[in-house]
Each structure stands twice: as C-alpha cells, then as structure tokens.
Short mmCIF file of C-alpha atoms in Angstrom, two decimals:
data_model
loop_
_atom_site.label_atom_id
_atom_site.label_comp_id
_atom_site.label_asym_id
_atom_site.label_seq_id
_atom_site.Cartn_x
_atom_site.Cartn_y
_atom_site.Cartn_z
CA UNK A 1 -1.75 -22.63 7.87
CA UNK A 2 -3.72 -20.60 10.65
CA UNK A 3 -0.98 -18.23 11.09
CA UNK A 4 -1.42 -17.80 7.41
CA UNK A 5 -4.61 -17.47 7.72
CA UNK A 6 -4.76 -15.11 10.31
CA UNK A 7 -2.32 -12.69 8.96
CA UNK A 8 -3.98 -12.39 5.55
CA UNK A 9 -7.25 -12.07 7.55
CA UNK A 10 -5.47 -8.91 9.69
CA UNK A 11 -4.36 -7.46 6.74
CA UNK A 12 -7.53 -7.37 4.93
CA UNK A 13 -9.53 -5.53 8.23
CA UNK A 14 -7.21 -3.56 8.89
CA UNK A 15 -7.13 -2.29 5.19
CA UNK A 16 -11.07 -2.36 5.37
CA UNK A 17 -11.47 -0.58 8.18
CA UNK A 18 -8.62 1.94 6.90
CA UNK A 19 -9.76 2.27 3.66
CA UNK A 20 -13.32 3.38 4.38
CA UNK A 21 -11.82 5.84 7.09
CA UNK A 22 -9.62 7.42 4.84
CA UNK A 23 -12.25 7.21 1.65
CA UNK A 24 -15.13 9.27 3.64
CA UNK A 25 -12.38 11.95 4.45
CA UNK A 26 -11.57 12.55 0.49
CA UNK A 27 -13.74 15.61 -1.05
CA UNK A 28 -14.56 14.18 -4.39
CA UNK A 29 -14.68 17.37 -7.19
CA UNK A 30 -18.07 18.09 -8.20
CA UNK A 31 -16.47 19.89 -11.67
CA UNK A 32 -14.66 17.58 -14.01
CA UNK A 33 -12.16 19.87 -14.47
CA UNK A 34 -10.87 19.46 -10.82
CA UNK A 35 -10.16 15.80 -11.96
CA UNK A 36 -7.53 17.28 -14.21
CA UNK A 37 -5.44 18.68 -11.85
CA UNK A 38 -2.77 16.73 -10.14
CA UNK A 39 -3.85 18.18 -6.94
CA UNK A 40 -6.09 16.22 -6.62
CA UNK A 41 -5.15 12.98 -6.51
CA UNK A 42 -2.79 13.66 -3.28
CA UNK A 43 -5.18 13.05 -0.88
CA UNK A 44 -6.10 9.72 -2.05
CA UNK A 45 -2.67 8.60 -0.61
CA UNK A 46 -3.92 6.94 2.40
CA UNK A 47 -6.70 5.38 0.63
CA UNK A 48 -4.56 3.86 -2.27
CA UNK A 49 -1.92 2.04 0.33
CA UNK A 50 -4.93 0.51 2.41
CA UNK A 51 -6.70 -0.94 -0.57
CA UNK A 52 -2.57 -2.09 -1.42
CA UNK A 53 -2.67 -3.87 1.87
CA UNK A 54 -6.91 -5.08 1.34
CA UNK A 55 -5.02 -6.71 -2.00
CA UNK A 56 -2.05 -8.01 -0.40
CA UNK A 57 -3.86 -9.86 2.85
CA UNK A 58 -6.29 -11.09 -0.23
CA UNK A 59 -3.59 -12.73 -2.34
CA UNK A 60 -2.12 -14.29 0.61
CA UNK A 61 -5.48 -15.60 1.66
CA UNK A 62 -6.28 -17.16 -1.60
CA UNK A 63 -3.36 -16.86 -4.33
CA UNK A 64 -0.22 -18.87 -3.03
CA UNK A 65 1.86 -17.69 -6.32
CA UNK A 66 1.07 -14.27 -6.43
CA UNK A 67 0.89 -13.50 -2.70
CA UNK A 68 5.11 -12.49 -2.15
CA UNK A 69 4.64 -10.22 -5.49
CA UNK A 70 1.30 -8.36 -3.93
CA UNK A 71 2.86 -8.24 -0.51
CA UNK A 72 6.16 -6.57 -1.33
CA UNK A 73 3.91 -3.97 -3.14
CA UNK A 74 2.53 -2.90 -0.28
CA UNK A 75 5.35 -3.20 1.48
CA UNK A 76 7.45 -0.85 -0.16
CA UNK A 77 4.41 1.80 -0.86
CA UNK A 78 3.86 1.59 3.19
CA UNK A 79 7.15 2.18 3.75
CA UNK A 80 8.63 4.62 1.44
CA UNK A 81 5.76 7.28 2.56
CA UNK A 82 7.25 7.87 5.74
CA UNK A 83 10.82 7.71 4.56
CA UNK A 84 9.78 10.01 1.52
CA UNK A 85 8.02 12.39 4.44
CA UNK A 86 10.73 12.59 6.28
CA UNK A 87 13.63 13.19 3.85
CA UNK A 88 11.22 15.76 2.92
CA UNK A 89 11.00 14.84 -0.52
CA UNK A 90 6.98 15.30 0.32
CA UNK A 91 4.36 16.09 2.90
CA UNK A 92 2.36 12.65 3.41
CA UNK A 93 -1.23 13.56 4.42
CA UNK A 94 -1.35 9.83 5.81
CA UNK A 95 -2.02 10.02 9.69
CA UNK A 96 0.48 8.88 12.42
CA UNK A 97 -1.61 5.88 13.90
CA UNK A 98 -2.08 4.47 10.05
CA UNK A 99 1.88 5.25 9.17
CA UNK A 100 2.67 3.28 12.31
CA UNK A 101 -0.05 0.64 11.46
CA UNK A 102 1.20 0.31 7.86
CA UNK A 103 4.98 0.37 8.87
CA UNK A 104 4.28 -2.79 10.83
CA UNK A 105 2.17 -4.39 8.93
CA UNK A 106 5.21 -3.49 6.11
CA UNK A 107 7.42 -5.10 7.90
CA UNK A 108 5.73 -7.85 8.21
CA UNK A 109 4.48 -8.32 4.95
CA UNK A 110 8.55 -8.11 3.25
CA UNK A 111 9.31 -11.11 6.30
CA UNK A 112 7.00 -12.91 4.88
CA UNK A 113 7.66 -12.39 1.06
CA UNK A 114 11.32 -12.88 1.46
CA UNK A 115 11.45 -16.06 3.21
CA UNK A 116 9.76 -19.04 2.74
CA UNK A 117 7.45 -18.66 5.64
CA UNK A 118 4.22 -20.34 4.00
CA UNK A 119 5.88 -22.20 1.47
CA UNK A 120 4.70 -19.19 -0.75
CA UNK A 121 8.18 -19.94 -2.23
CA UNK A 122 10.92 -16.99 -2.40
CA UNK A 123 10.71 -13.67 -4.53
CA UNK A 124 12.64 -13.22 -7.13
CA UNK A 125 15.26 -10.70 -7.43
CA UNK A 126 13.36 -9.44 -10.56
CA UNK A 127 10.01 -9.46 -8.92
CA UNK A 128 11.57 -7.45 -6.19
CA UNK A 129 13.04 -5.12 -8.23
CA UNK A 130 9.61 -4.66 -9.86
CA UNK A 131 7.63 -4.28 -6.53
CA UNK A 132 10.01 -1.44 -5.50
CA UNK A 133 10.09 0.47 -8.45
CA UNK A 134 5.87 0.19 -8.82
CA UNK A 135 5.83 1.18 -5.19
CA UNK A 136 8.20 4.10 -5.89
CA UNK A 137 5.54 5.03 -8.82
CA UNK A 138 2.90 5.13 -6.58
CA UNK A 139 3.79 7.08 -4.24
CA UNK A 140 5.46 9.69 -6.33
CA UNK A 141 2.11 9.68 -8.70
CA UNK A 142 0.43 10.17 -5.74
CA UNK A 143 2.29 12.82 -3.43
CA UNK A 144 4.63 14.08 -5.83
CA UNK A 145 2.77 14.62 -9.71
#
C-alpha cells in the first residue's frame, strides 16, 4: 500500500510540476479566430500528457477500478510521442528531460496496469484496446490536425 501510495503521489508532482512548466510556456491567442486554427493546439502537447499523468497518479491514489484504465492512457500518449517523433510521422515540441521523464514514468504506469501489482485487478483486452486507440487520438489531434 505505500508503494502504491508513493507512486501515485510521484506521478501527480511530477505532472504538477510539469504541467505548470509547460502551461506558462503556451502563448494563449488574444483573437478568437486564432482558436480556430489547428495550429494552435500543437503546442499544448506537453501540457495535455502531464495533466494525463496528474489524472493517472490521481486515479491510482483514490479510484482502485478505474486506476489500470487512466494509467494505460497515459501510458500510451507518453509513449507514442516519441515513437511518432521519431518515425517522423511529427515534430513533438515536448522537451528531452520530460520525454525521458514521461517514457519512464510510461513504463511504469503499463507494469502496473497489466499486472496485478495493487490488486487493481488486470485490464481488459477491450479496455486496452480503448486506451491505445484514445491515446493514438490524442496525440494525432494534438501534433498532427
């Protein structure tokens, strides 16, 4: 239970302390017009997968049953922006130290959805399948619109 704790904890400082790096570095439009262009929305990107993470340490924190689906989320966001950068598909405008912090954290976070680590209970194939795709969304909505 304190590993549990401690983890979720991590998770939701690090996503703090990310997400109100990467929101004071976003140039909000001051014409409502701007907020019709896809353009931009790219630069939230960094922003969006730390609040993912701020929700995933959050469910595992307090939300047993939802915690695996929240988790592999993130997960999958965190991790397909670097593989999407470097296939090239897109230019991620996420920094190195928060890829590397978010890869790990990734990693971490499908370990602990996938197995039965704090009796969370196993994901589902279909909840899987629905994490991936919704973190495929994401990023593409975000980098690629």
């Amino acid at each position: 239970m304190k590993a549990r704790i401690c983890i979720a904890l991590g998770f939701v400082l690090i996503g703090l302390a990310l997400s109100i790096i990467f929101f004071s570095q976003i140039e909000l439009p001051i014409e409502w017009r701007m907020y019709l262009r896809a353009s931009t929305y790219d630069h939230f990107g960094p922003f969006v997968i730390s609040v993912e993470m701020v929700a995933a340490g959050t469910a595992l924190l307090f939300s047993r049953t939802k915690a695996n689906f929240a988790l592999a989320i993130f997960a999958f966001t965190a991790l397909l922006d670097p593989f999407f950068n470097l296939t090239g598909i897109f230019t991620s405008l996420v920094p190195t130290y928060a890829t590397l912090l978010f890869v790990v954290c990734a990693i971490l976070a499908l370990w602990i959805s996938f197995t039965n680590t704090f009796d969370t209970g196993r994901i589902k194939l279909l909840e899987v399948l629905k994490s991936f795709v919704l973190g495929t969304a994401i990023e593409l909505f975000i980098n690629y619109l």
